[in-house]
CSV table of C-alpha atoms in Angstrom, one decimal:
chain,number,residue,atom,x,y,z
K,30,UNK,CA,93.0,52.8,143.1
K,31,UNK,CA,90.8,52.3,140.0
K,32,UNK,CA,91.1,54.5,137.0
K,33,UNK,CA,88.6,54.5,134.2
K,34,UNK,CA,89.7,56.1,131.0
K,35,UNK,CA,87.0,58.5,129.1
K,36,UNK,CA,87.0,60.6,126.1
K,37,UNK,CA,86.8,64.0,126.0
K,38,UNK,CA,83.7,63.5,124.4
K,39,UNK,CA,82.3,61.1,127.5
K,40,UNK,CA,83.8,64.0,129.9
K,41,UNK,CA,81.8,66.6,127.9
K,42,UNK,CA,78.5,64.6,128.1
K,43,UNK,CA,78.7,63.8,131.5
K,44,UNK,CA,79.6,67.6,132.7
K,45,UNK,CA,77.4,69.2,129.6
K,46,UNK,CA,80.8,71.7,129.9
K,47,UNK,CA,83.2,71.3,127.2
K,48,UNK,CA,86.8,71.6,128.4
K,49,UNK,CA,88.8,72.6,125.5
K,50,UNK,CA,90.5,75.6,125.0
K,51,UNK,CA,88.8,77.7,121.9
K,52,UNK,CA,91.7,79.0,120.2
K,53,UNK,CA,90.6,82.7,118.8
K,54,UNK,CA,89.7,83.2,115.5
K,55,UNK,CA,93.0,84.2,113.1
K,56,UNK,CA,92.8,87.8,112.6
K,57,UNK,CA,93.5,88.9,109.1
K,58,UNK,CA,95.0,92.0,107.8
K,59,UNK,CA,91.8,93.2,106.0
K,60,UNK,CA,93.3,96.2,104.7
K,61,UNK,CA,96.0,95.1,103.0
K,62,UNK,CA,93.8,92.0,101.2
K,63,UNK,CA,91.4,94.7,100.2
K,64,UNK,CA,94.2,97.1,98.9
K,65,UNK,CA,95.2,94.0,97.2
K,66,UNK,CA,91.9,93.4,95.6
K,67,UNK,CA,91.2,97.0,95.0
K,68,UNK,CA,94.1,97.1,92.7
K,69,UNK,CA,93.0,93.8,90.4
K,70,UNK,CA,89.5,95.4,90.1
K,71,UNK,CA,91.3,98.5,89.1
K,72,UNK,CA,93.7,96.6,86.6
K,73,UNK,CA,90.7,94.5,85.6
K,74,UNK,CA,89.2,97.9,84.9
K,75,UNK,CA,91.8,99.2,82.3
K,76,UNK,CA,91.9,95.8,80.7
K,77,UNK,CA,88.3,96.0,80.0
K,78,UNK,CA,88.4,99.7,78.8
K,79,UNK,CA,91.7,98.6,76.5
K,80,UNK,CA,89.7,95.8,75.3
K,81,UNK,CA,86.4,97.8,74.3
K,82,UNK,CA,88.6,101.0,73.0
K,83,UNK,CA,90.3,97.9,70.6
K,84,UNK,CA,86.6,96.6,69.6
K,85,UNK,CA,85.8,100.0,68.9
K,86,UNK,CA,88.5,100.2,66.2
K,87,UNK,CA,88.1,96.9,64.8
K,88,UNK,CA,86.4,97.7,61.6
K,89,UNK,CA,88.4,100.5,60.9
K,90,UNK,CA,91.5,98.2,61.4
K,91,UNK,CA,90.1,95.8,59.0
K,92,UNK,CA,88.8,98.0,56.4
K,93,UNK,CA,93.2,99.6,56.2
K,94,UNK,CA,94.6,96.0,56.2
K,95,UNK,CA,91.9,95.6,53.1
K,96,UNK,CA,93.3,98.4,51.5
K,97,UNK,CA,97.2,97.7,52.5
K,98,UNK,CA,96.5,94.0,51.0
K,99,UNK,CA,94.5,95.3,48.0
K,100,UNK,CA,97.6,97.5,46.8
K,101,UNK,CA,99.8,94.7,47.4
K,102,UNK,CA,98.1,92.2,45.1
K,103,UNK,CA,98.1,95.0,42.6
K,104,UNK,CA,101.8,95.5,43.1
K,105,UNK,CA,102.0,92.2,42.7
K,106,UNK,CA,100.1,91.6,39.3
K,107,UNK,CA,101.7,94.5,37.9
K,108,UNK,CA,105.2,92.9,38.5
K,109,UNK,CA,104.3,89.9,37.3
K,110,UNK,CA,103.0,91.1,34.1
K,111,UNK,CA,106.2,92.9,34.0
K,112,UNK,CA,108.3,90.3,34.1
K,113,UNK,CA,105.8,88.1,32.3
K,114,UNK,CA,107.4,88.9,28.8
């Protein structure tokens, strides 16, 4: 008794039937992956409203540390022409 060794691809061709066992597709939890995504667009959300509430106050910001660093340069001459003498 002869035996011939094939592939499973040879076996496939010559029966035009593949043999293999299709394993099924992985089922995923959908729900909680879109919970999880649901909640980073939500913080993604509040990071973009914090981040346009903080442009909003920008000039205001600016225009206070102007005046916060105006009155300390004039504290600062007025000391030094204080202790200039």
């Amino acid at each position: 008794m002869t035996v011939e060794l094939i592939t499973i691809r040879d076996y496939e061709a010559r029966t035009r039937e593949p043999d293999r066992a299709h394993p099924l597709p992985k089922q995923l939890d959908t729900q909680e992956t879109s919970e999880m995504l649901l909640h980073e667009e939500l913080s993604r959300a509040r990071i973009r409203d914090f981040y346009q509430e903080s442009q909003a106050l920008r000039p205001w910001r600016r225009a206070r540390a102007a005046h916060r660093w105006s009155r300390l340069a004039r504290w600062a001459a007025d000391r030094s022409k204080r202790f200039e003498d």
